[in-house]
Short mmCIF file of C-alpha atoms and ligand atoms in Angstrom, two decimals:
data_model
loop_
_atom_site.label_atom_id
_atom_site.label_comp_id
_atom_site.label_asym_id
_atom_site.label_seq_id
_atom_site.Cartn_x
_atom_site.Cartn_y
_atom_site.Cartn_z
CA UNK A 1 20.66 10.19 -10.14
CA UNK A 2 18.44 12.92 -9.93
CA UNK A 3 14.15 13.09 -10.81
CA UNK A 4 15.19 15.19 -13.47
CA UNK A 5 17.34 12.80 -15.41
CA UNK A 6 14.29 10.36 -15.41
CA UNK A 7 12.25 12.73 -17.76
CA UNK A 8 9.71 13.58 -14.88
CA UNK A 9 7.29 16.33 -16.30
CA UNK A 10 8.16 19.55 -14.86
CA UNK A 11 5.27 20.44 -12.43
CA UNK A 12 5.91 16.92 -11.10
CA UNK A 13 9.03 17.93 -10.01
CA UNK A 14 7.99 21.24 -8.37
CA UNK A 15 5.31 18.88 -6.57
CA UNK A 16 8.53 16.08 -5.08
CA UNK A 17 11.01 19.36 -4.78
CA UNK A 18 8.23 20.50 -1.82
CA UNK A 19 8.08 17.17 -0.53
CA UNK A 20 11.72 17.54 0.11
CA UNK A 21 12.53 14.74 -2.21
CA UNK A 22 16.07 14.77 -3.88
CA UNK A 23 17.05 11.52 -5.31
CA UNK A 24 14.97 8.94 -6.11
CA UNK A 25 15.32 5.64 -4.13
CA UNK A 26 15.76 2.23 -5.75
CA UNK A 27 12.55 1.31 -6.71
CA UNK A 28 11.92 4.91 -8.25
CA UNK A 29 14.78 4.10 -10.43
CA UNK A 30 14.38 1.28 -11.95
CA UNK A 31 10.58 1.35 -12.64
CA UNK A 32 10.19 4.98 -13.52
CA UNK A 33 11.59 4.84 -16.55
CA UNK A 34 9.91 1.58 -17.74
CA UNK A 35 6.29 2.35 -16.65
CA UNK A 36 6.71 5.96 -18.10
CA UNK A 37 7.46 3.49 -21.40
CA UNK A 38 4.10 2.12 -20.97
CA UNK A 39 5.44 -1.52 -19.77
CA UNK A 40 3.30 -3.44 -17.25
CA UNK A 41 5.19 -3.85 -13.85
CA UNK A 42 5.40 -7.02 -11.63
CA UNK A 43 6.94 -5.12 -8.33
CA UNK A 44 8.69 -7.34 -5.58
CA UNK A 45 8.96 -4.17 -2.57
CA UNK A 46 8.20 -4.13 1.08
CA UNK A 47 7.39 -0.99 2.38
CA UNK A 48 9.46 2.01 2.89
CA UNK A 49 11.16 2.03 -0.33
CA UNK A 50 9.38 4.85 -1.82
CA UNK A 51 6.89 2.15 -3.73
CA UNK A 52 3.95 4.27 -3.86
CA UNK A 53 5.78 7.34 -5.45
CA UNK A 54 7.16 4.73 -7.57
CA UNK A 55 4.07 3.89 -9.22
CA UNK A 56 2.62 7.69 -8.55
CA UNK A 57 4.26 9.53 -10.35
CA UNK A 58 4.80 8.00 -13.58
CA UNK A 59 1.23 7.34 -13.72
CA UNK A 60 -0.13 11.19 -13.33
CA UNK A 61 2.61 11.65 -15.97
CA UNK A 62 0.46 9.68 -18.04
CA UNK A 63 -2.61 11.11 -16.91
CA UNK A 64 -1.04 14.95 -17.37
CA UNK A 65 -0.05 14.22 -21.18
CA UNK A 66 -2.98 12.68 -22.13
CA UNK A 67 -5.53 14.62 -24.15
CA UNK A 68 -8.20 16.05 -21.61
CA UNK A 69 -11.20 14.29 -21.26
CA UNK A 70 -14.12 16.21 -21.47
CA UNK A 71 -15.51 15.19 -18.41
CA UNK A 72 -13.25 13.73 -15.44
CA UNK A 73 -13.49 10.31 -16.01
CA UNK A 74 -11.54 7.44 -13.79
CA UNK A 75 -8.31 7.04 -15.70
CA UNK A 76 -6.63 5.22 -12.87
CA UNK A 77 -7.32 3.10 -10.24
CA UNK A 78 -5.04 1.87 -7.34
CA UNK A 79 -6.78 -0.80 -5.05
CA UNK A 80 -5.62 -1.90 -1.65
CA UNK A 81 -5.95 -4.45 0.73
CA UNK A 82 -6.70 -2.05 3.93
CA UNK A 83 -8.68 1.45 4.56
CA UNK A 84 -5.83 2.69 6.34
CA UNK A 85 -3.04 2.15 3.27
CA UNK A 86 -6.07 3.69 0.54
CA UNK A 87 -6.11 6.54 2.75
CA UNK A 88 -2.17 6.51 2.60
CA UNK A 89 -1.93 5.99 -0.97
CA UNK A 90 -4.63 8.63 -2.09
CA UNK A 91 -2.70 10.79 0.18
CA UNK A 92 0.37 10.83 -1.74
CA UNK A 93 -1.06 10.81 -4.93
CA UNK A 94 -2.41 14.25 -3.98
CA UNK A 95 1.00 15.03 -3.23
CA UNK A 96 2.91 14.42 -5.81
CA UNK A 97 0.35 16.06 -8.09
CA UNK A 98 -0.38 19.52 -6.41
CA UNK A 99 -1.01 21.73 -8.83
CA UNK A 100 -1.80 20.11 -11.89
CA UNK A 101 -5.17 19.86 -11.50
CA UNK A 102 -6.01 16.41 -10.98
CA UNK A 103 -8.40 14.92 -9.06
CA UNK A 104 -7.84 12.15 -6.66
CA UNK A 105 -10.39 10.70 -4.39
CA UNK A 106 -10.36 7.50 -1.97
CA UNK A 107 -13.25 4.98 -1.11
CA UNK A 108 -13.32 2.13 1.41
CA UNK A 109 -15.80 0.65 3.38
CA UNK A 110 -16.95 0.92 7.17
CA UNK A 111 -18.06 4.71 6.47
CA UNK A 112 -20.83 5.97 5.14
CA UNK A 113 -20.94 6.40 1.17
CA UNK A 114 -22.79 9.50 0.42
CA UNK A 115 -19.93 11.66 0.48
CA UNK A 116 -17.53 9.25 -1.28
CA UNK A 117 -20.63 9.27 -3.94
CA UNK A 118 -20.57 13.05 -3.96
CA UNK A 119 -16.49 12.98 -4.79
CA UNK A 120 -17.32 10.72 -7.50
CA UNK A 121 -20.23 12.40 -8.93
CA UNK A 122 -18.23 15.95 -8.94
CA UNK A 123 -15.48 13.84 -11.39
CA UNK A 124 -12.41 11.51 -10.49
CA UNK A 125 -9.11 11.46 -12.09
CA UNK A 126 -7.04 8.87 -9.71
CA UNK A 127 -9.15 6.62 -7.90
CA UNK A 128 -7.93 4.83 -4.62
CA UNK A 129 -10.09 2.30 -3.34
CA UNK A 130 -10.54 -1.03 -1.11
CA UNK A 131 -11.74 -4.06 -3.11
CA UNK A 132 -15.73 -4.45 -1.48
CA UNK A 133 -15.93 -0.35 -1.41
CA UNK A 134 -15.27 -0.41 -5.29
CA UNK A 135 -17.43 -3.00 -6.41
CA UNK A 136 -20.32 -2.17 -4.02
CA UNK A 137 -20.55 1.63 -5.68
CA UNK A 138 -19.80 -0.30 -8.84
CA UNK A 139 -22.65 -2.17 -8.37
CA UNK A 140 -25.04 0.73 -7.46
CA UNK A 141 -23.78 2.76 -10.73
CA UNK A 142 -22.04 5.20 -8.94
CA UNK A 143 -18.24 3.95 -10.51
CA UNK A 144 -18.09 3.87 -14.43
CA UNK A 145 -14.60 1.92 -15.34
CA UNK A 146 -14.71 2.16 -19.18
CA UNK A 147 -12.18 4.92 -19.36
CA UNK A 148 -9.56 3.24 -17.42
CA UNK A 149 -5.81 3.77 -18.73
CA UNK A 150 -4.08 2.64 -15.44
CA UNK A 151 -4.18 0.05 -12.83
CA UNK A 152 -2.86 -1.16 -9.64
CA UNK A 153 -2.89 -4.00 -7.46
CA UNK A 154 -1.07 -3.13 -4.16
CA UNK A 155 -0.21 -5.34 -1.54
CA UNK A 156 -1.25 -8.35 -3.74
CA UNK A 157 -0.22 -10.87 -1.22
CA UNK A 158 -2.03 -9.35 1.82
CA UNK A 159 -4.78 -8.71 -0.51
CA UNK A 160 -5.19 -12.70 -1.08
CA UNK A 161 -4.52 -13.02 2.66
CA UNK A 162 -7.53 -11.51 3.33
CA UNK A 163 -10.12 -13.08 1.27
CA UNK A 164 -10.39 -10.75 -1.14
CA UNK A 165 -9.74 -13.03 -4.40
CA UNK A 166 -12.58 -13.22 -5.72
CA UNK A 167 -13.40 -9.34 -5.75
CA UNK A 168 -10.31 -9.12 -7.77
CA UNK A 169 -11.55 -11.50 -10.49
CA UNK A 170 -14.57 -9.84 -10.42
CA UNK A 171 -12.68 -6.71 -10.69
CA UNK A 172 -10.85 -7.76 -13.75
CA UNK A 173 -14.22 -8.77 -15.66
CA UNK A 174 -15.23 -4.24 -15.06
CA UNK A 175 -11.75 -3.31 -16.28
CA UNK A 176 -11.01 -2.70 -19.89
CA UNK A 177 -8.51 -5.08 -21.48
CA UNK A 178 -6.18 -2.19 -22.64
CA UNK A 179 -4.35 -1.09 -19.97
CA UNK A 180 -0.83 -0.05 -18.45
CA UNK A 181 -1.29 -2.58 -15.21
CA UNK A 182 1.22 -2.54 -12.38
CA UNK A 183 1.15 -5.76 -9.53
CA UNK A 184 2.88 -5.53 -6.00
CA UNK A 185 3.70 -7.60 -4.01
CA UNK A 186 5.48 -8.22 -1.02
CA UNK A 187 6.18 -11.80 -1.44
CA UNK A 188 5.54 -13.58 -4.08
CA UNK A 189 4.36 -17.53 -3.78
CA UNK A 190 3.04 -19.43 -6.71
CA UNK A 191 -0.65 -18.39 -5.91
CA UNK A 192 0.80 -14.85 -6.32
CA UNK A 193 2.40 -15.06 -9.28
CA UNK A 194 -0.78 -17.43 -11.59
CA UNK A 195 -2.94 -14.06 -10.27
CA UNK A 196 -0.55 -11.50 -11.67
CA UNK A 197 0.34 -13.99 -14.88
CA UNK A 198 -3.65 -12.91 -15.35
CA UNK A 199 -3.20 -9.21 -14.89
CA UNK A 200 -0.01 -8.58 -16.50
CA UNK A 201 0.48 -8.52 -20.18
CA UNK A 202 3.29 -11.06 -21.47
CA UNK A 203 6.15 -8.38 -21.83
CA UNK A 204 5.76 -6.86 -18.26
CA UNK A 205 9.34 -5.62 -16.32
CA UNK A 206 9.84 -6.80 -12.93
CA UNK A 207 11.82 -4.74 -10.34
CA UNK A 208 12.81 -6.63 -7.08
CA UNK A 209 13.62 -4.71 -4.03
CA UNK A 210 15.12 -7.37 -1.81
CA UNK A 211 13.43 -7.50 1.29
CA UNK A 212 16.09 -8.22 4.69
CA UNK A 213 18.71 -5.72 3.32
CA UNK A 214 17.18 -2.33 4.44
CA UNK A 215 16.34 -3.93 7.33
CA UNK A 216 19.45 -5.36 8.76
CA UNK A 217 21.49 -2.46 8.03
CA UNK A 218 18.86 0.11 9.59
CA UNK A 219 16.95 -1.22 12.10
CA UNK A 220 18.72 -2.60 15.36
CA UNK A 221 17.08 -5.59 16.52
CA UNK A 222 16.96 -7.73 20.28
CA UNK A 223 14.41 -10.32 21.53
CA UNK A 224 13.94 -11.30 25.29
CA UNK A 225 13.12 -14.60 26.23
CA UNK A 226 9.64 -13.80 28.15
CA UNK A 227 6.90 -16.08 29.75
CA UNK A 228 3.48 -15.16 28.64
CA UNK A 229 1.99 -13.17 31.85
CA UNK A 230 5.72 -11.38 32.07
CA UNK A 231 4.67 -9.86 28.96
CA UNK A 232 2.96 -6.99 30.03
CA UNK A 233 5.18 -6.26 33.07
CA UNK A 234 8.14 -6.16 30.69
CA UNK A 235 6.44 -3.92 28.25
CA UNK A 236 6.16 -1.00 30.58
CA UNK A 237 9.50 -1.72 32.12
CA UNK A 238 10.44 -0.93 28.39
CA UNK A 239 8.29 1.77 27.27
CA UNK A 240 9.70 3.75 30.89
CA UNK A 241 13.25 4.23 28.72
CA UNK A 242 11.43 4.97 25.52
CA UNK A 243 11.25 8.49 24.33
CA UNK A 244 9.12 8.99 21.19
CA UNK A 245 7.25 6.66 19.51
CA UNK A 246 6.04 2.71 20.30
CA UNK A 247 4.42 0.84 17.47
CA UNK A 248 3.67 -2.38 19.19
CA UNK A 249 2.78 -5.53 17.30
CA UNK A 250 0.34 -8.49 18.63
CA UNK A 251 -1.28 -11.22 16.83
CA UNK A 252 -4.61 -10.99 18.07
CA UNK A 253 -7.78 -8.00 18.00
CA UNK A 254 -8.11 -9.39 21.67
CA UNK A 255 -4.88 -9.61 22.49
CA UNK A 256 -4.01 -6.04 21.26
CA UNK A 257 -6.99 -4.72 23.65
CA UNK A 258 -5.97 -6.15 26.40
CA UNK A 259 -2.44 -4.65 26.12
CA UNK A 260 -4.29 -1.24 25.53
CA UNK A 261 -6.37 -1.88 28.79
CA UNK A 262 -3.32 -2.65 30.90
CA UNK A 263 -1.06 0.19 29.68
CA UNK A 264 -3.69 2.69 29.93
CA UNK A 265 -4.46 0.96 33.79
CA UNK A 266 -0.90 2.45 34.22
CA UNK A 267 -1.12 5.40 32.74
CA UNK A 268 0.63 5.00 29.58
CA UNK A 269 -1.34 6.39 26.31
CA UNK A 270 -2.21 4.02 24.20
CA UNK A 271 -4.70 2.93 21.52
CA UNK A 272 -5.38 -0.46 19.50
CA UNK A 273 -5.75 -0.23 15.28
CA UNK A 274 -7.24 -3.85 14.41
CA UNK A 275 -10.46 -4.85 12.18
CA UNK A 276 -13.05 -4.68 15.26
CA UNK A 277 -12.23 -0.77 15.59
CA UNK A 278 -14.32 1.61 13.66
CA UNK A 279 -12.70 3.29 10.80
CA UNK A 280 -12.95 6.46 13.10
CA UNK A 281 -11.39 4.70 16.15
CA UNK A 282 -8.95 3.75 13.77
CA UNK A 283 -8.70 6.95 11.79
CA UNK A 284 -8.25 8.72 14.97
CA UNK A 285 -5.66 6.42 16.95
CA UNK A 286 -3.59 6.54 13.89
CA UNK A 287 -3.81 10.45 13.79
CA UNK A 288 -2.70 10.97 17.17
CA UNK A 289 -0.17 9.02 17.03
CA UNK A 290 1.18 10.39 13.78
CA UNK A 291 1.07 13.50 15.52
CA UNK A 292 2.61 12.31 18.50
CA UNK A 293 -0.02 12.77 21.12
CA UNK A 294 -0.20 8.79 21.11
CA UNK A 295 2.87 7.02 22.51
CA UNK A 296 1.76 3.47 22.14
CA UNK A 297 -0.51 2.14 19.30
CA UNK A 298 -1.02 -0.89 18.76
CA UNK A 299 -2.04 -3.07 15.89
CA UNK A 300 -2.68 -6.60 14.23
CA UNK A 301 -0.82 -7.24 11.17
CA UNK A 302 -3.52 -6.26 9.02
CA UNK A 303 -4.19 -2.82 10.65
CA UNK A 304 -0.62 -1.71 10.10
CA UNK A 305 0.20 -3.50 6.52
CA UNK A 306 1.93 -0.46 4.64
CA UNK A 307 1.36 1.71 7.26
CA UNK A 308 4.09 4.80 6.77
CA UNK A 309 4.96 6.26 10.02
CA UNK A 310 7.82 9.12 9.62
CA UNK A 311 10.39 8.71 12.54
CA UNK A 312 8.69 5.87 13.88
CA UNK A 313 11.66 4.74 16.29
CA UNK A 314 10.48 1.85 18.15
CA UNK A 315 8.82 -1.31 17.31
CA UNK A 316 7.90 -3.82 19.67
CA UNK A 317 6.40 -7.34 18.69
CA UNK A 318 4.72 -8.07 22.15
CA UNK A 319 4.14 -11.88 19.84
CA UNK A 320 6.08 -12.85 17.44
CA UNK A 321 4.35 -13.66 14.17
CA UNK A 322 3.56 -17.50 12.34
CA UNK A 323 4.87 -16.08 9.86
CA UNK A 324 8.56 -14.94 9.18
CA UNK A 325 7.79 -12.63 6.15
CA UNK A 326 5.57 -10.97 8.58
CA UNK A 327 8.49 -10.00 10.75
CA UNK A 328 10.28 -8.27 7.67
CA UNK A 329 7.05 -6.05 7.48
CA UNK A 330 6.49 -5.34 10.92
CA UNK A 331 10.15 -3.95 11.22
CA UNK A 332 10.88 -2.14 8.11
CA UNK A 333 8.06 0.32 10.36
CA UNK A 334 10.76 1.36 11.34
CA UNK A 335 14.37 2.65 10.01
CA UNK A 336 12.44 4.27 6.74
CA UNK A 337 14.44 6.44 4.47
CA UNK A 338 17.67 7.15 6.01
CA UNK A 339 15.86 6.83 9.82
CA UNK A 340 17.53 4.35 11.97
CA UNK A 341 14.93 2.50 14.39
CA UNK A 342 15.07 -0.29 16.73
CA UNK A 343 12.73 -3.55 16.85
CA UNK A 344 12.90 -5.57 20.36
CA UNK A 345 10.71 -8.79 20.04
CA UNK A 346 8.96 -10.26 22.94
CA UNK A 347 9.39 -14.37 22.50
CA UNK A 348 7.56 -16.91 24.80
CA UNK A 349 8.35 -20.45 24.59
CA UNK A 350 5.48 -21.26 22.08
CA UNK A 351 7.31 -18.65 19.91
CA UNK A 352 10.84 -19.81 20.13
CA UNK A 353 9.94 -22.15 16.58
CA UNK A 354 8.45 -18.45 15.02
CA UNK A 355 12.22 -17.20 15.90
CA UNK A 356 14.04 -19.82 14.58
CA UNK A 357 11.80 -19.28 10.92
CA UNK A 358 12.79 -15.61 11.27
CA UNK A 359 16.16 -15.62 11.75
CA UNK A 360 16.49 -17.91 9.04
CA UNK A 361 14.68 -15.87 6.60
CA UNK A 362 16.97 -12.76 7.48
CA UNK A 363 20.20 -14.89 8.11
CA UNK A 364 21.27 -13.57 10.88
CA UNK A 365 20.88 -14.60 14.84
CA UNK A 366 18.72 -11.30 17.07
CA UNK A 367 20.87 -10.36 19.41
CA UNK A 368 19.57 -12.21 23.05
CA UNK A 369 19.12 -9.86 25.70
CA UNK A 370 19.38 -11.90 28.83
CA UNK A 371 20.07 -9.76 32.07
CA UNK A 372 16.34 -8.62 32.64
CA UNK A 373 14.11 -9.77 35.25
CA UNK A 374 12.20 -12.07 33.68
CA UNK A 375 14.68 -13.98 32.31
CA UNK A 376 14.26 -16.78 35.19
CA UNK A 377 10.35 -17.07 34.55
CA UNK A 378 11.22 -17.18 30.87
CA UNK A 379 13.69 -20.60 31.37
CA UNK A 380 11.34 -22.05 33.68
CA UNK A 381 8.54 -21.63 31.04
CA UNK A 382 10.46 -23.30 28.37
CA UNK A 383 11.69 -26.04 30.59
CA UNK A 384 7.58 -27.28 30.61
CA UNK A 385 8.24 -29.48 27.64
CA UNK A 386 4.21 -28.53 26.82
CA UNK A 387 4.81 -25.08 26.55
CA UNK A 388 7.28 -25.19 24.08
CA UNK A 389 5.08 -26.00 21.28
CA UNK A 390 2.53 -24.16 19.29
CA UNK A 391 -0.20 -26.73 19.01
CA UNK A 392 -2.85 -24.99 16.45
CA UNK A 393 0.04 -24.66 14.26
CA UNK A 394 0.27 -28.20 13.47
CA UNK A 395 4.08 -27.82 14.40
CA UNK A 396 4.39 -30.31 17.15
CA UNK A 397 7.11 -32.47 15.75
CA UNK A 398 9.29 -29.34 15.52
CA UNK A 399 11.82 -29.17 18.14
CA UNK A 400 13.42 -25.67 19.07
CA UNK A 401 17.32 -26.41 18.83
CA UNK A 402 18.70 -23.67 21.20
CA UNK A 403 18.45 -23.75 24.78
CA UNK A 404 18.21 -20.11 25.75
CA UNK A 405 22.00 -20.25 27.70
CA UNK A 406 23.64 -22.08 24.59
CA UNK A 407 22.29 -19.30 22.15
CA UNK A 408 24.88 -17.48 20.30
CA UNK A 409 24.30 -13.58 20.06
CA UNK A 410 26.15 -12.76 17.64
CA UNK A 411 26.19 -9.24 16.01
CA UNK A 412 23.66 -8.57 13.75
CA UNK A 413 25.85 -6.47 11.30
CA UNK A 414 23.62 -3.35 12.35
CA UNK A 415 24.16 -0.23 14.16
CA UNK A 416 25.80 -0.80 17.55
CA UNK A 417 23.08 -0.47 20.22
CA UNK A 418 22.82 3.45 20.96
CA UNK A 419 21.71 4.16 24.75
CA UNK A 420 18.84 1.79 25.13
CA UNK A 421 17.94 1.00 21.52
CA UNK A 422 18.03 -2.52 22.80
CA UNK A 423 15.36 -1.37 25.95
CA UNK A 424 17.98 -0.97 28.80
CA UNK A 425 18.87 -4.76 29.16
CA UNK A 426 22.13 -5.78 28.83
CA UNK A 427 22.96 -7.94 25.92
CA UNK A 428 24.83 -11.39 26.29
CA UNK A 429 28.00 -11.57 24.65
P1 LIG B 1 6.47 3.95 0.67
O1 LIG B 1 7.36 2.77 0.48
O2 LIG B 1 5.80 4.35 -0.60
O3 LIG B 1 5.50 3.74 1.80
O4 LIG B 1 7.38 5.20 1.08
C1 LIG B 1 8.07 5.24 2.28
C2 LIG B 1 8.42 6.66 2.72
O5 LIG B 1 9.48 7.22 1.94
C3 LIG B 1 7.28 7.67 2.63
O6 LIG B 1 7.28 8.42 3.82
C4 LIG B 1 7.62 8.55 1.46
O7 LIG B 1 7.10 9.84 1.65
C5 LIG B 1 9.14 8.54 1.50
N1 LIG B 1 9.77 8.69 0.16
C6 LIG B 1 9.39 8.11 -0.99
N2 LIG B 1 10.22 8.44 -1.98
C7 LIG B 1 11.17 9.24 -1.46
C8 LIG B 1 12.33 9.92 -2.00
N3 LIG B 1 12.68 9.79 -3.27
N4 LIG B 1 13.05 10.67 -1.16
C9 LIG B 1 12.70 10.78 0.15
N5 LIG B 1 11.64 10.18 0.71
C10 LIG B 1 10.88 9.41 -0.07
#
């Protein structure tokens, strides 16, 4: 299947032909057609899937045919949980319609307004904005919604994660009722679908993108068994064999700057993305490492949610997240388009029950790496019976069923370990 064959307006075309793009992927397929129809969309799609072009294109499409306004007026709006994914989004958008004279412009908060006031004031096709941004300028007059044709909620799930419910009702109250409305969503748990039952008309399509398949098949994966204060030591041990790029994953703003402090201590570069930074820090950390002057960034969850990386070839979660959907995200960082990419996970005892909830979302058993160093210190942690369990998350009756010598390591099903994909440890078999 080619763009052509799904009725894509020519300049469109010329705009994805410079991108390099060729075939659509999976999502592109199947909601193309139906959102050019004028359907609403209920989207089930981690990142990397080519979501955002997904929803792009078919939506300046709209915007292209339609009869000029005679003054720019916002026609479409995408909003997103995080500054650094607006900034992403809006980014493509202006992609994917060089040259057809559109206007896109992005707004978030933690910078000053005037010039996002100025974009607005000189006329706004495609609008990309964070939820307290929107309403804020909203508030002050600077946003007028009337002429809306188009919306989208992105991220829906990380969106509630983060507290920002009730700027979405409020949100929907501004909006006009006649709409094309799209809803994404990573996961999608019954609070998730009663808020997109409100947003979607009756006769929406839904396109499901299943979520561990491009990950097993891409993305090599290995966790060491760790004690907490090896953590660090092992990192750099890692990061020596590592050529290219380190997206490393902790749970914590503290946390992440104190992994910053001791890799920098050694020399290593490295930067933190998380909620305390700036939006420059953040802007900037993110930059360099895009460009590849960064080796090591590292974020919280949050930072990095939809955060597209090209060749991104290592990630590294230094903790393991609460939450096994979480894991899904952090490593599909990795392995995008037709990229392979490895993901080596740090576990501590307190993290052994977060490993037993991930491997049981993706079905299969991470490969154990067990000849390191730290392997000793790791069993000795775990034999403390009190530092097996992670108190504040009310899972103390849980007991971890594998003892760290009786743990199968079976093969994931992915690409066999290429030089030292799995960071230079040998693998038990
Ligand atoms: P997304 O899921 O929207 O974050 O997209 C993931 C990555 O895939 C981005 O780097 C896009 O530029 C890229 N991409 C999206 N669609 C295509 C396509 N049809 N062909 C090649 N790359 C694509």
């Amino acid at each position: 299947m080619t763009f052509d064959s799904l009725g894509i307006d020519s300049r469109i075309l010329t705009a994805l032909k410079n991108q390099g793009y060729t075939t659509p992927t999976p999502i592109q397929q199947q909601s193309i057609p139906v959102l050019l129809d004028g359907y609403d969309l209920l989207g089930t799609a981690q990142t990397g899937t080519g979501k955002t072009a997904a929803f792009t294109i078919p939506i300046i499409q709209h915007l292209l045919n339609d009869p000029t306004p005679k003054r720019r007026e916002i026609r479409a709006l995408v909003v997103t949980p995080t500054r650094e994914l607006a900034l992403q989004v809006a980014e493509n958008a202006k992609r994917y319609s060089a040259g057809t004279g559109l206007r896109t412009a992005v707004i978030f908060g933690g910078v000053g307004q005037n010039p996002q006031v100025e974009q607005l004031k000189n006329g706004v096709d495609y609008l990309v904005a964070t939820p307290g941004r929107l309403l804020d300028l909203h508030n002050q007059g600077f946003i007028d919604l009337r002429q809306l044709t188009h919306f989208v909620l992105d991220e829906a799930d990380q969106m509630l994660d983060m507290g920002f419910i009730h700027d979405i009702r409020k949100l929907l109250k501004i909006i006009p009722q006649k709409r094309q409305s799209l809803f994404f969503s990573a996961t999608m748990p019954k609070v998730i679908v009663e808020l997109s039952s409100q947003i979607l008309k009756s006769n929406y399509k839904q396109v499901r993108i299943a979520v561990e398949k491009p990950t097993a098949e891409r993305v090599t994966q290995a966790v060491y068994y760790v004690a907490k204060n090896d953590k660090p030591t092992l990192l750099l041990e890692l990061l020596k064999d590592m050529e290219g790029s380190v997206l490393v994953f902790g749970r914590t703003k503290h946390g992440c700057d104190k992994v910053v402090r001791i890799l920098t201590q050694k020399g290593v570069k490295a930067a933190a993305i998380h909620g305390n930074k700036s939006q420059n820090a953040r802007q900037n950390a993110l930059n360099s490492f895009k460009d590849g002057s960064l080796k090591v960034l590292i974020a919280t969850d949050i930072a990095a949610r939809g955060i597209d990386i090209s060749g991104l070839e290592y990630v590294i979660n230094y903790e393991l997240p609460n939450i096994a959907e979480t894991y899904v995200h952090r490593i599909g960082r990795t392995g995008r388009a037709d990229a392979s990419g490895a993901s080596i996970s740090f576990c501590a005892a307190d993290e052994r029950a977060y490993l037993k909830d991930i491997e049981k979302l993706i079905n299969l058993n991470i490969p154990l790496m067990e000849d390191h160093p730290f392997a000793e210190a790791a069993n000795a942690e775990w034999a403390v019976p009190e530092n097996r369990i992670p108190a504040k998350q009310g899972q103390g009756q849980r007991q971890p069923q594998r003892q760290p010598q009786g743990r199968s390591s079976k093969p994931t099903g992915s690409k066999p370990e290429g030089g030292n994909r799995g960071g230079g440890y040998k693998k038990r078999r």
